[in-house]
mmCIF file with all atom_site columns, C-alpha atoms in Angstrom:
data_model
loop_
_atom_site.group_PDB
_atom_site.id
_atom_site.type_symbol
_atom_site.label_atom_id
_atom_site.label_alt_id
_atom_site.label_comp_id
_atom_site.label_asym_id
_atom_site.label_entity_id
_atom_site.label_seq_id
_atom_site.pdbx_PDB_ins_code
_atom_site.Cartn_x
_atom_site.Cartn_y
_atom_site.Cartn_z
_atom_site.occupancy
_atom_site.B_iso_or_equiv
_atom_site.pdbx_formal_charge
_atom_site.auth_seq_id
_atom_site.auth_comp_id
_atom_site.auth_asym_id
_atom_site.auth_atom_id
_atom_site.pdbx_PDB_model_num
ATOM 1  C CA . UNK I 1 1  ? 120.950 22.505 68.048 1.00 0.00 ? 240 UNK I CA 1
ATOM 2  C CA . UNK I 1 2  ? 124.467 23.166 69.298 1.00 0.00 ? 241 UNK I CA 1
ATOM 3  C CA . UNK I 1 3  ? 124.851 25.784 72.060 1.00 0.00 ? 242 UNK I CA 1
ATOM 4  C CA . UNK I 1 4  ? 127.206 27.869 69.914 1.00 0.00 ? 243 UNK I CA 1
ATOM 5  C CA . UNK I 1 5  ? 124.587 28.107 67.184 1.00 0.00 ? 244 UNK I CA 1
ATOM 6  C CA . UNK I 1 6  ? 121.845 28.892 69.703 1.00 0.00 ? 245 UNK I CA 1
ATOM 7  C CA . UNK I 1 7  ? 123.863 31.715 71.244 1.00 0.00 ? 246 UNK I CA 1
ATOM 8  C CA . UNK I 1 8  ? 124.619 33.244 67.852 1.00 0.00 ? 247 UNK I CA 1
ATOM 9  C CA . UNK I 1 9  ? 120.948 32.979 66.893 1.00 0.00 ? 248 UNK I CA 1
ATOM 10 C CA . UNK I 1 10 ? 119.956 34.789 70.106 1.00 0.00 ? 249 UNK I CA 1
ATOM 11 C CA . UNK I 1 11 ? 122.510 37.533 69.460 1.00 0.00 ? 250 UNK I CA 1
ATOM 12 C CA . UNK I 1 12 ? 121.075 38.012 65.973 1.00 0.00 ? 251 UNK I CA 1
ATOM 13 C CA . UNK I 1 13 ? 117.525 38.170 67.379 1.00 0.00 ? 252 UNK I CA 1
ATOM 14 C CA . UNK I 1 14 ? 118.584 40.793 69.919 1.00 0.00 ? 253 UNK I CA 1
ATOM 15 C CA . UNK I 1 15 ? 120.329 42.751 67.156 1.00 0.00 ? 254 UNK I CA 1
ATOM 16 C CA . UNK I 1 16 ? 117.139 42.719 65.092 1.00 0.00 ? 255 UNK I CA 1
ATOM 17 C CA . UNK I 1 17 ? 114.994 43.827 68.035 1.00 0.00 ? 256 UNK I CA 1
ATOM 18 C CA . UNK I 1 18 ? 117.454 46.604 68.903 1.00 0.00 ? 257 UNK I CA 1
ATOM 19 C CA . UNK I 1 19 ? 117.556 47.829 65.303 1.00 0.00 ? 258 UNK I CA 1
ATOM 20 C CA . UNK I 1 20 ? 113.766 47.856 65.146 1.00 0.00 ? 259 UNK I CA 1
ATOM 21 C CA . UNK I 1 21 ? 113.594 49.778 68.430 1.00 0.00 ? 260 UNK I CA 1
ATOM 22 C CA . UNK I 1 22 ? 116.243 52.175 67.152 1.00 0.00 ? 261 UNK I CA 1
ATOM 23 C CA . UNK I 1 23 ? 114.087 53.008 64.148 1.00 0.00 ? 262 UNK I CA 1
ATOM 24 C CA . UNK I 1 24 ? 111.078 53.563 66.392 1.00 0.00 ? 263 UNK I CA 1
ATOM 25 C CA . UNK I 1 25 ? 113.054 55.692 68.831 1.00 0.00 ? 264 UNK I CA 1
ATOM 26 C CA . UNK I 1 26 ? 114.257 57.869 65.938 1.00 0.00 ? 265 UNK I CA 1
ATOM 27 C CA . UNK I 1 27 ? 110.690 59.118 65.611 1.00 0.00 ? 266 UNK I CA 1
ATOM 28 C CA . UNK I 1 28 ? 109.566 58.645 69.220 1.00 0.00 ? 267 UNK I CA 1
ATOM 29 C CA . UNK I 1 29 ? 112.623 59.543 71.327 1.00 0.00 ? 268 UNK I CA 1
ATOM 30 C CA . UNK I 1 30 ? 110.680 60.112 74.541 1.00 0.00 ? 269 UNK I CA 1
ATOM 31 C CA . UNK I 1 31 ? 108.649 56.902 74.542 1.00 0.00 ? 270 UNK I CA 1
ATOM 32 C CA . UNK I 1 32 ? 109.292 55.314 77.964 1.00 0.00 ? 271 UNK I CA 1
ATOM 33 C CA . UNK I 1 33 ? 108.137 51.847 76.909 1.00 0.00 ? 272 UNK I CA 1
ATOM 34 C CA . UNK I 1 34 ? 110.496 51.764 73.932 1.00 0.00 ? 273 UNK I CA 1
ATOM 35 C CA . UNK I 1 35 ? 113.396 53.037 76.031 1.00 0.00 ? 274 UNK I CA 1
ATOM 36 C CA . UNK I 1 36 ? 112.669 50.363 78.638 1.00 0.00 ? 275 UNK I CA 1
ATOM 37 C CA . UNK I 1 37 ? 112.650 47.661 75.947 1.00 0.00 ? 276 UNK I CA 1
ATOM 38 C CA . UNK I 1 38 ? 115.858 49.064 74.431 1.00 0.00 ? 277 UNK I CA 1
ATOM 39 C CA . UNK I 1 39 ? 117.637 48.761 77.782 1.00 0.00 ? 278 UNK I CA 1
ATOM 40 C CA . UNK I 1 40 ? 116.228 45.270 78.372 1.00 0.00 ? 279 UNK I CA 1
ATOM 41 C CA . UNK I 1 41 ? 117.355 43.903 74.997 1.00 0.00 ? 280 UNK I CA 1
ATOM 42 C CA . UNK I 1 42 ? 120.684 45.703 75.225 1.00 0.00 ? 281 UNK I CA 1
ATOM 43 C CA . UNK I 1 43 ? 121.379 43.929 78.519 1.00 0.00 ? 282 UNK I CA 1
ATOM 44 C CA . UNK I 1 44 ? 120.261 40.560 77.176 1.00 0.00 ? 283 UNK I CA 1
ATOM 45 C CA . UNK I 1 45 ? 122.454 40.979 74.107 1.00 0.00 ? 284 UNK I CA 1
ATOM 46 C CA . UNK I 1 46 ? 125.436 41.970 76.220 1.00 0.00 ? 285 UNK I CA 1
ATOM 47 C CA . UNK I 1 47 ? 125.091 38.834 78.371 1.00 0.00 ? 286 UNK I CA 1
ATOM 48 C CA . UNK I 1 48 ? 124.725 36.592 75.308 1.00 0.00 ? 287 UNK I CA 1
ATOM 49 C CA . UNK I 1 49 ? 127.792 38.142 73.648 1.00 0.00 ? 288 UNK I CA 1
ATOM 50 C CA . UNK I 1 50 ? 129.854 37.787 76.840 1.00 0.00 ? 289 UNK I CA 1
ATOM 51 C CA . UNK I 1 51 ? 128.894 34.133 77.119 1.00 0.00 ? 290 UNK I CA 1
ATOM 52 C CA . UNK I 1 52 ? 129.675 33.504 73.456 1.00 0.00 ? 291 UNK I CA 1
ATOM 53 C CA . UNK I 1 53 ? 133.080 35.223 73.644 1.00 0.00 ? 292 UNK I CA 1
ATOM 54 C CA . UNK I 1 54 ? 134.048 33.362 76.823 1.00 0.00 ? 293 UNK I CA 1
ATOM 55 C CA . UNK I 1 55 ? 133.129 29.960 75.386 1.00 0.00 ? 294 UNK I CA 1
ATOM 56 C CA . UNK I 1 56 ? 133.868 30.263 71.670 1.00 0.00 ? 295 UNK I CA 1
ATOM 57 C CA . UNK I 1 57 ? 136.131 33.263 71.139 1.00 0.00 ? 296 UNK I CA 1
ATOM 58 C CA . UNK I 1 58 ? 135.649 36.782 69.839 1.00 0.00 ? 297 UNK I CA 1
ATOM 59 C CA . UNK I 1 59 ? 132.991 37.799 67.357 1.00 0.00 ? 298 UNK I CA 1
ATOM 60 C CA . UNK I 1 60 ? 134.624 41.153 66.621 1.00 0.00 ? 299 UNK I CA 1
ATOM 61 C CA . UNK I 1 61 ? 138.283 42.223 66.768 1.00 0.00 ? 300 UNK I CA 1
ATOM 62 C CA . UNK I 1 62 ? 137.759 44.459 69.796 1.00 0.00 ? 301 UNK I CA 1
ATOM 63 C CA . UNK I 1 63 ? 136.609 41.476 71.884 1.00 0.00 ? 302 UNK I CA 1
ATOM 64 C CA . UNK I 1 64 ? 140.074 40.002 72.259 1.00 0.00 ? 303 UNK I CA 1
ATOM 65 C CA . UNK I 1 65 ? 142.970 40.907 74.479 1.00 0.00 ? 304 UNK I CA 1
ATOM 66 C CA . UNK I 1 66 ? 145.452 40.054 71.745 1.00 0.00 ? 305 UNK I CA 1
ATOM 67 C CA . UNK I 1 67 ? 146.267 36.661 73.246 1.00 0.00 ? 306 UNK I CA 1
ATOM 68 C CA . UNK I 1 68 ? 143.083 34.861 72.249 1.00 0.00 ? 307 UNK I CA 1
ATOM 69 C CA . UNK I 1 69 ? 142.929 32.964 68.957 1.00 0.00 ? 308 UNK I CA 1
ATOM 70 C CA . UNK I 1 70 ? 141.482 34.894 66.073 1.00 0.00 ? 309 UNK I CA 1
ATOM 71 C CA . UNK I 1 71 ? 138.286 32.837 66.071 1.00 0.00 ? 310 UNK I CA 1
ATOM 72 C CA . UNK I 1 72 ? 136.360 34.699 63.418 1.00 0.00 ? 311 UNK I CA 1
ATOM 73 C CA . UNK I 1 73 ? 138.599 33.402 60.640 1.00 0.00 ? 312 UNK I CA 1
ATOM 74 C CA . UNK I 1 74 ? 137.869 29.761 61.417 1.00 0.00 ? 313 UNK I CA 1
ATOM 75 C CA . UNK I 1 75 ? 134.995 27.896 59.821 1.00 0.00 ? 314 UNK I CA 1
ATOM 76 C CA . UNK I 1 76 ? 132.474 27.070 59.091 1.00 0.00 ? 315 UNK I CA 1
ATOM 77 C CA . UNK I 1 77 ? 131.966 30.016 56.787 1.00 0.00 ? 316 UNK I CA 1
ATOM 78 C CA . UNK I 1 78 ? 128.388 31.238 56.159 1.00 0.00 ? 317 UNK I CA 1
ATOM 79 C CA . UNK I 1 79 ? 128.292 29.635 52.702 1.00 0.00 ? 318 UNK I CA 1
ATOM 80 C CA . UNK I 1 80 ? 129.332 26.254 54.045 1.00 0.00 ? 319 UNK I CA 1
ATOM 81 C CA . UNK I 1 81 ? 126.614 23.725 54.850 1.00 0.00 ? 320 UNK I CA 1
ATOM 82 C CA . UNK I 1 82 ? 127.786 23.281 58.456 1.00 0.00 ? 321 UNK I CA 1
ATOM 83 C CA . UNK I 1 83 ? 127.099 26.951 59.203 1.00 0.00 ? 322 UNK I CA 1
ATOM 84 C CA . UNK I 1 84 ? 123.415 26.727 58.349 1.00 0.00 ? 323 UNK I CA 1
#
């Protein structure tokens, strides 16, 4: 699997874990284990996103300085075979 695809897959996994922890923390806001996991996955996601942006361009508009190419409008698109 290509590194670009692996990085995006890891970012999506971290997003899922963070969303799941967010739901748990909504009902258990003082749980130290959940807060520790939240911080851990937040840091891991941040590193993965930084690596992705440095190597392959921005994922979101706010991740560019205005001089970088607008990478999110270049394929493959999710419905194209190459993207999956």
